[in-house]
Tab-separated table of C-alpha atoms in Angstrom:
chain	number	residue	atom	x	y	z
A	1	MET	CA	9.382	-24.508	12.329
A	2	ARG	CA	11.964	-21.744	12.648
A	3	ARG	CA	10.179	-19.324	10.320
A	4	LYS	CA	6.741	-20.010	11.937
A	5	LEU	CA	8.175	-19.200	15.540
A	6	LEU	CA	10.058	-16.168	14.149
A	7	LEU	CA	6.775	-14.881	12.712
A	8	ALA	CA	4.754	-15.948	15.659
A	9	LEU	CA	7.261	-13.654	17.476
A	10	THR	CA	6.932	-10.709	14.929
A	11	LEU	CA	3.327	-10.821	15.270
A	12	ALA	CA	3.055	-11.126	18.946
A	13	ALA	CA	5.211	-7.784	19.037
A	14	SER	CA	3.253	-5.910	16.391
A	15	ILE	CA	0.065	-6.907	17.802
A	16	HIS	CA	1.092	-5.486	21.205
A	17	ALA	CA	2.732	-2.285	19.884
A	18	ALA	CA	-0.708	-1.497	17.508
A	19	PRO	CA	-3.954	-3.491	18.311
A	20	ALA	CA	-5.786	-2.197	15.486
A	21	LEU	CA	-3.578	-3.477	12.722
A	22	ALA	CA	-5.130	-3.649	9.141
A	23	TRP	CA	-4.606	-7.432	7.899
A	24	GLY	CA	-4.434	-8.119	11.791
A	25	GLY	CA	-0.677	-7.784	11.562
A	26	ARG	CA	-0.535	-11.351	9.955
A	27	GLY	CA	-1.145	-10.367	6.536
A	28	HIS	CA	1.571	-7.411	6.473
A	29	ALA	CA	4.238	-9.834	7.934
A	30	VAL	CA	3.774	-12.551	5.856
A	31	ILE	CA	3.561	-10.375	2.710
A	32	ASP	CA	6.741	-8.689	3.651
A	33	HIS	CA	8.637	-12.313	4.240
A	34	ALA	CA	7.436	-13.415	1.122
A	35	ALA	CA	8.505	-10.374	-0.919
A	36	LEU	CA	12.045	-10.798	0.545
A	37	ASP	CA	12.181	-13.991	-0.099
A	38	ALA	CA	11.055	-13.532	-3.801
A	39	LEU	CA	13.755	-10.754	-4.093
A	40	PRO	CA	16.289	-11.757	-7.441
A	41	GLU	CA	19.647	-12.516	-6.350
A	42	ASP	CA	20.828	-9.231	-8.022
A	43	GLY	CA	18.152	-7.015	-6.131
A	44	PRO	CA	18.684	-5.655	-2.449
A	45	VAL	CA	18.945	-8.783	-0.839
A	46	PHE	CA	20.591	-6.962	1.970
A	47	LEU	CA	16.845	-6.435	3.375
A	48	ARG	CA	16.421	-10.307	3.834
A	49	LYS	CA	18.919	-9.649	6.982
A	50	TYR	CA	16.038	-7.175	8.358
A	51	ALA	CA	13.187	-9.507	7.485
A	52	GLU	CA	11.876	-9.671	11.288
A	53	PHE	CA	12.117	-6.430	11.650
A	54	ILE	CA	10.356	-5.257	8.398
A	55	GLY	CA	7.677	-7.648	9.424
A	56	GLU	CA	7.158	-6.210	12.993
A	57	GLU	CA	7.607	-2.325	12.033
A	58	ALA	CA	5.109	-2.755	8.862
A	59	GLY	CA	2.533	-2.184	11.422
A	60	ALA	CA	3.960	1.270	12.693
A	61	PRO	CA	1.740	3.395	10.328
A	62	ASP	CA	-1.256	2.186	12.062
A	63	SER	CA	0.123	3.231	15.327
A	64	TRP	CA	0.372	6.908	13.985
A	65	ARG	CA	-3.452	6.873	13.636
A	66	SER	CA	-4.550	7.402	17.372
A	67	SER	CA	-6.937	10.038	18.152
A	68	SER	CA	-4.550	10.986	20.980
A	69	GLU	CA	-2.219	12.315	18.366
A	70	PRO	CA	-4.684	14.253	16.158
A	71	PHE	CA	-1.659	16.060	13.893
A	72	SER	CA	-0.529	12.667	13.236
A	73	LYS	CA	-4.004	11.037	12.472
A	74	ILE	CA	-5.215	13.735	10.163
A	75	ASP	CA	-2.094	13.210	8.054
A	76	GLU	CA	-1.882	9.488	8.165
A	77	ASP	CA	-5.466	8.359	8.196
A	78	PRO	CA	-5.796	8.896	4.176
A	79	ASN	CA	-2.905	6.987	3.401
A	80	HIS	CA	-4.606	3.752	4.164
A	81	THR	CA	-7.097	3.726	1.537
A	82	TRP	CA	-8.221	4.806	-1.874
A	83	PHE	CA	-11.696	4.322	-2.596
A	84	VAL	CA	-11.953	3.565	-6.370
A	85	GLU	CA	-15.473	4.303	-7.087
A	86	ARG	CA	-15.313	7.598	-5.663
A	87	LEU	CA	-12.574	8.757	-7.707
A	88	GLN	CA	-14.025	8.043	-11.257
A	89	PHE	CA	-14.170	11.798	-12.055
A	90	LEU	CA	-10.024	12.058	-11.833
A	91	LYS	CA	-8.970	11.376	-15.608
A	92	PRO	CA	-6.247	11.168	-15.347
A	93	VAL	CA	-5.150	11.053	-11.721
A	94	PRO	CA	-2.913	13.832	-10.868
A	95	ARG	CA	0.678	12.936	-10.137
A	96	SER	CA	0.862	15.191	-7.361
A	97	ARG	CA	-0.432	14.460	-3.815
A	98	TYR	CA	-1.117	18.231	-3.495
A	99	ALA	CA	-2.583	18.745	-6.993
A	100	PHE	CA	-4.873	15.722	-6.176
A	101	VAL	CA	-6.142	17.373	-2.842
A	102	LEU	CA	-6.971	20.881	-5.035
A	103	ALA	CA	-8.967	18.715	-7.597
A	104	LEU	CA	-10.948	16.792	-5.163
A	105	TYR	CA	-11.969	20.123	-3.199
A	106	ARG	CA	-13.025	21.444	-6.626
A	107	GLU	CA	-15.059	18.373	-6.998
A	108	HIS	CA	-16.328	18.389	-3.555
A	109	GLU	CA	-17.563	22.069	-3.953
A	110	ARG	CA	-19.376	21.387	-7.250
A	111	VAL	CA	-21.253	18.187	-5.831
A	112	ARG	CA	-22.186	20.257	-2.729
A	113	LYS	CA	-24.134	22.636	-4.490
A	114	ILE	CA	-25.957	19.597	-6.152
A	115	ASP	CA	-26.054	16.862	-3.618
A	116	PRO	CA	-24.686	18.169	-0.177
A	117	LYS	CA	-25.122	14.515	1.213
A	118	ALA	CA	-23.057	13.012	-1.549
A	119	ALA	CA	-20.283	15.763	-0.875
A	120	GLU	CA	-19.950	14.719	2.836
A	121	ARG	CA	-17.361	11.985	1.826
A	122	LEU	CA	-16.119	13.467	-1.138
A	123	ASN	CA	-12.853	14.690	0.858
A	124	VAL	CA	-9.335	13.666	1.145
A	125	ARG	CA	-10.504	11.383	4.459
A	126	TRP	CA	-13.008	9.496	2.563
A	127	THR	CA	-11.289	8.880	-0.684
A	128	GLY	CA	-7.602	8.043	0.366
A	129	THR	CA	-4.174	9.058	-1.091
A	130	MET	CA	-2.831	5.415	-1.002
A	131	PRO	CA	-0.979	5.468	-4.031
A	132	TYR	CA	0.856	8.833	-3.199
A	133	ALA	CA	1.853	7.435	-0.022
A	134	ILE	CA	3.264	4.052	-2.085
A	135	MET	CA	5.067	6.515	-4.284
A	136	GLU	CA	6.617	8.611	-1.515
A	137	GLY	CA	7.980	5.548	0.213
A	138	TYR	CA	9.263	4.158	-3.075
A	139	GLY	CA	11.233	7.806	-3.399
A	140	ARG	CA	12.569	7.239	0.013
A	141	ILE	CA	13.717	3.740	-0.590
A	142	VAL	CA	15.562	4.936	-3.950
A	143	ALA	CA	17.298	7.813	-2.210
A	144	GLY	CA	18.429	5.542	0.657
A	145	MET	CA	19.840	2.955	-1.640
A	146	ARG	CA	21.669	5.575	-3.625
A	147	SER	CA	23.249	6.391	-0.162
A	148	LEU	CA	24.221	2.732	0.403
A	149	ARG	CA	25.751	2.543	-2.936
A	150	TRP	CA	27.835	5.613	-2.230
A	151	LYS	CA	28.764	4.147	1.303
A	152	ARG	CA	29.942	0.747	-0.363
A	153	MET	CA	32.023	2.553	-3.100
A	154	ARG	CA	33.467	4.647	-0.333
A	155	GLY	CA	34.198	1.709	1.977
A	156	GLU	CA	32.270	3.271	4.781
A	157	PRO	CA	30.008	1.335	7.063
A	158	THR	CA	26.415	0.536	5.976
A	159	ALA	CA	24.684	-1.025	8.833
A	160	ASN	CA	23.116	2.478	9.766
A	161	ILE	CA	21.662	3.212	6.551
A	162	GLU	CA	20.684	-0.531	5.875
A	163	GLN	CA	18.695	-0.229	9.210
A	164	THR	CA	17.028	2.906	7.852
A	165	LEU	CA	16.128	1.046	4.710
A	166	ALA	CA	14.753	-1.518	6.546
A	167	PHE	CA	12.319	0.846	8.064
A	168	TYR	CA	11.598	2.574	4.868
A	169	THR	CA	10.695	-0.884	3.368
A	170	ALA	CA	8.133	-1.744	6.368
A	171	TRP	CA	6.730	1.879	6.201
A	172	MET	CA	6.150	1.665	2.341
A	173	SER	CA	5.205	-1.874	2.425
A	174	HIS	CA	2.255	-1.148	5.087
A	175	TYR	CA	0.288	0.473	2.213
A	176	ILE	CA	1.031	-2.253	-0.179
A	177	GLY	CA	-0.353	-4.614	2.229
A	178	ASP	CA	-3.485	-2.307	2.739
A	179	GLY	CA	-4.038	-2.045	-1.087
A	180	THR	CA	-3.896	-5.926	-1.293
A	181	GLN	CA	-6.707	-6.161	0.909
A	182	PRO	CA	-9.740	-4.951	-1.393
A	183	HIS	CA	-11.806	-3.339	1.384
A	184	HIS	CA	-9.161	-0.902	1.912
A	185	VAL	CA	-9.637	0.215	-1.920
A	186	SER	CA	-13.416	0.450	-1.991
A	187	ILE	CA	-16.421	2.647	-0.419
A	188	HIS	CA	-17.446	-1.050	0.617
A	189	CYS	CA	-14.970	-1.182	3.179
A	190	GLU	CA	-16.958	-0.918	6.215
A	191	GLY	CA	-19.814	-3.224	4.573
A	192	TRP	CA	-21.693	-2.863	1.441
A	193	VAL	CA	-23.003	0.517	0.497
A	194	GLY	CA	-25.887	1.839	-1.714
A	195	PRO	CA	-27.849	-0.439	-3.845
A	196	ASN	CA	-27.550	-4.284	-2.391
A	197	PRO	CA	-29.835	-6.758	-4.587
A	198	LYS	CA	-27.689	-9.384	-3.316
A	199	GLY	CA	-28.098	-8.831	0.251
A	200	TYR	CA	-24.429	-8.739	1.171
A	201	ALA	CA	-23.327	-7.506	4.838
A	202	THR	CA	-23.755	-3.932	5.376
A	203	GLY	CA	-22.051	-3.996	8.859
A	204	GLY	CA	-18.267	-3.010	9.572
A	205	GLY	CA	-17.563	-6.484	10.983
A	206	ILE	CA	-16.915	-8.131	7.713
A	207	HIS	CA	-13.624	-6.047	7.028
A	208	GLY	CA	-12.153	-7.331	10.316
A	209	ALA	CA	-13.540	-10.615	10.055
A	210	PHE	CA	-11.980	-11.392	6.639
A	211	GLU	CA	-8.481	-9.537	7.204
A	212	ILE	CA	-7.868	-10.666	10.898
A	213	GLY	CA	-10.179	-13.547	11.736
A	214	TYR	CA	-9.781	-15.555	8.702
A	215	ALA	CA	-5.999	-14.821	8.082
A	216	ASP	CA	-5.484	-15.768	11.406
A	217	ALA	CA	-7.799	-18.779	11.468
A	218	ILE	CA	-6.042	-20.261	8.395
A	219	ASP	CA	-2.761	-19.475	10.072
A	220	LEU	CA	-1.331	-17.569	6.966
A	221	GLN	CA	2.356	-18.272	6.109
A	222	PRO	CA	4.401	-16.941	3.449
A	223	GLU	CA	4.967	-20.658	2.439
A	224	ASN	CA	1.037	-20.748	1.628
A	225	PHE	CA	1.352	-18.544	-1.626
A	226	ALA	CA	4.962	-18.462	-2.340
A	227	LYS	CA	4.690	-20.360	-5.381
A	228	ARG	CA	1.909	-18.110	-6.678
A	229	ILE	CA	4.001	-14.983	-6.680
A	230	ASP	CA	4.520	-14.191	-10.390
A	231	ALA	CA	8.132	-13.518	-11.927
A	232	PRO	CA	9.682	-10.229	-11.586
A	233	ALA	CA	7.393	-7.408	-13.494
A	234	ARG	CA	6.730	-3.807	-13.600
A	235	GLN	CA	10.414	-2.999	-14.277
A	236	GLU	CA	9.669	-0.742	-17.206
A	237	GLY	CA	6.979	1.814	-17.843
A	238	ASP	CA	5.241	4.024	-15.645
A	239	LEU	CA	5.369	3.050	-12.015
A	240	PHE	CA	2.691	5.512	-10.750
A	241	GLU	CA	0.333	3.681	-13.515
A	242	HIS	CA	1.424	0.131	-12.421
A	243	VAL	CA	0.484	1.175	-8.747
A	244	LEU	CA	-3.096	2.570	-9.955
A	245	THR	CA	-3.636	-0.681	-11.792
A	246	PHE	CA	-2.475	-2.883	-8.776
A	247	LEU	CA	-5.097	-0.940	-6.569
A	248	ASN	CA	-7.756	-1.224	-9.518
A	249	GLU	CA	-7.266	-5.241	-9.876
A	250	SER	CA	-7.690	-5.333	-5.848
A	251	ASN	CA	-10.682	-3.102	-6.192
A	252	ALA	CA	-12.081	-5.576	-8.543
A	253	ASP	CA	-12.180	-8.245	-5.881
A	254	VAL	CA	-14.057	-6.534	-3.172
A	255	GLU	CA	-17.551	-8.251	-4.267
A	256	LYS	CA	-15.935	-11.740	-3.789
A	257	ILE	CA	-15.243	-11.185	-0.262
A	258	PHE	CA	-18.747	-10.003	0.411
A	259	ASP	CA	-19.821	-13.120	-1.753
A	260	LEU	CA	-17.531	-15.396	0.229
A	261	ASP	CA	-18.985	-14.049	3.730
A	262	LYS	CA	-22.698	-14.538	2.498
A	263	ARG	CA	-22.135	-18.224	1.590
A	264	LYS	CA	-20.439	-18.496	4.957
A	265	VAL	CA	-17.037	-19.646	3.295
A	266	LEU	CA	-15.167	-17.057	5.737
A	267	ALA	CA	-16.471	-19.153	8.814
A	268	ASP	CA	-14.989	-22.391	7.570
A	269	PRO	CA	-11.009	-22.340	8.176
A	270	LYS	CA	-10.900	-25.137	5.907
A	271	SER	CA	-12.484	-23.921	2.710
A	272	ARG	CA	-10.175	-24.541	-0.253
A	273	GLU	CA	-11.982	-21.424	-1.943
A	274	GLY	CA	-11.462	-19.079	0.913
A	275	ARG	CA	-8.161	-20.261	1.099
A	276	ASP	CA	-6.998	-19.859	-2.526
A	277	PHE	CA	-8.857	-16.444	-2.198
A	278	VAL	CA	-6.713	-15.261	0.643
A	279	TYR	CA	-3.442	-16.578	-1.250
A	280	ARG	CA	-3.916	-15.193	-4.433
A	281	ARG	CA	-4.483	-11.414	-2.775
A	282	SER	CA	-1.483	-12.227	-0.885
A	283	ALA	CA	0.636	-13.262	-3.681
A	284	ALA	CA	-0.241	-10.049	-5.332
A	285	GLY	CA	0.805	-7.982	-2.550
A	286	ALA	CA	4.083	-9.877	-2.311
A	287	ALA	CA	4.703	-9.720	-5.960
A	288	MET	CA	4.138	-5.951	-5.929
A	289	LEU	CA	6.410	-5.041	-3.023
A	290	ARG	CA	9.100	-7.630	-4.676
A	291	ASP	CA	8.713	-5.225	-7.918
A	292	LEU	CA	8.938	-1.823	-6.203
A	293	LEU	CA	12.231	-2.962	-3.966
A	294	THR	CA	13.911	-4.686	-7.348
A	295	ARG	CA	12.787	-1.551	-9.486
A	296	ALA	CA	14.135	0.909	-6.677
A	297	TRP	CA	17.734	-0.662	-6.367
A	298	THR	CA	17.921	-0.530	-10.274
A	299	GLU	CA	17.009	3.057	-10.112
A	300	SER	CA	19.159	3.932	-7.176
A	301	ALA	CA	22.259	3.276	-9.535
A	302	LYS	CA	21.082	6.492	-11.561
A	303	PRO	CA	22.131	9.944	-10.431
A	304	GLY	CA	19.737	11.687	-8.265
A	305	GLU	CA	19.249	15.118	-9.476
A	306	GLY	CA	18.151	16.332	-12.792
A	307	ASP	CA	17.122	19.916	-14.471
A	308	PRO	CA	15.021	21.689	-14.233
A	309	ARG	CA	14.224	21.477	-10.942
A	310	PRO	CA	10.647	20.998	-9.811
A	311	GLN	CA	10.289	23.773	-7.577
A	312	ASP	CA	11.856	26.118	-10.501
A	313	PRO	CA	8.930	28.281	-12.112
A	314	THR	CA	10.710	28.056	-15.248
A	315	ASN	CA	10.068	24.286	-15.239
A	316	PRO	CA	7.353	24.040	-18.263
A	317	ALA	CA	5.458	21.797	-15.975
A	318	TYR	CA	5.704	24.105	-13.064
A	319	ASP	CA	2.171	24.259	-11.036
A	320	PRO	CA	2.008	27.472	-9.316
A	321	GLU	CA	-0.987	26.148	-7.094
A	322	THR	CA	1.235	23.575	-5.459
A	323	GLY	CA	4.703	25.242	-6.050
A	324	SER	CA	5.981	22.177	-7.903
A	325	ALA	CA	6.233	20.345	-11.095
A	326	PRO	CA	4.393	16.906	-10.844
A	327	ALA	CA	6.005	13.679	-11.237
A	328	PRO	CA	7.063	13.341	-14.623
A	329	MET	CA	6.143	10.583	-17.009
A	330	PRO	CA	8.910	8.380	-17.977
A	331	ALA	CA	10.410	8.551	-21.300
A	332	LEU	CA	9.200	6.148	-23.726
């Protein structure tokens, strides 16, 4: 009962702050709560103290997307999407946001000469930058956790850095929550586009009907899917590739939403099939957030500097177009 009351207060506050939240505020909040509950006891469990704050502030990135703040909106909009179908020309996906933008621009120019209509959405706004937003957030969290460890070792107060880390967690978690919702990682984000032999919905209402209407109708709560969250994973290997795989797996579920909608499943809050789908996607998002926070805590115990520096032109991987070496692949 206390959990539901606190979550209700969190949702009310977040909806008041940002009326157009992805996942309707509820999805972000419940995924965050479930992820924090699932942290291993040797992980960053101090974040649990800030669960209500994190759940509420997870909606902040959407509030940065108003047309009244155009500079913020232009910067922020792409972070909420990653349209997998439109990015198949990238092999591999660049390990730098700016290298990605340059590669995308070159593809835009190539396609524009052949098919100007197709090129209209082959740009950063209509492809997205979500994996970079997640990885950049992860880096902020690692750096903050490293500072927390230093303060603890020196016996200094840690309340302020903990609060900062709670906000960084909320910030990064927003993009993970968006990536959990298949519409955010597909060109079919506002209705089915292109050939439509199965007669799926083409209007944008399906997006909100699923992530807001259905999640609210079933009163989605962390306990609905807590037992579906897999054991901790992604603690080894290339984290950027793990993020891309997570987004690809979400993209693979986009047609399922259209199928559920067509069969009126999303109009029935009692549907076990509809609930199971939401619970499965929510558990995937909570597991991803839990894994990133756990790995960040482990990584924060390591030194924060290395040579050669990315901005050093003598770095063998230095890219003169971006002024920096891309993020390195992890050592095997």
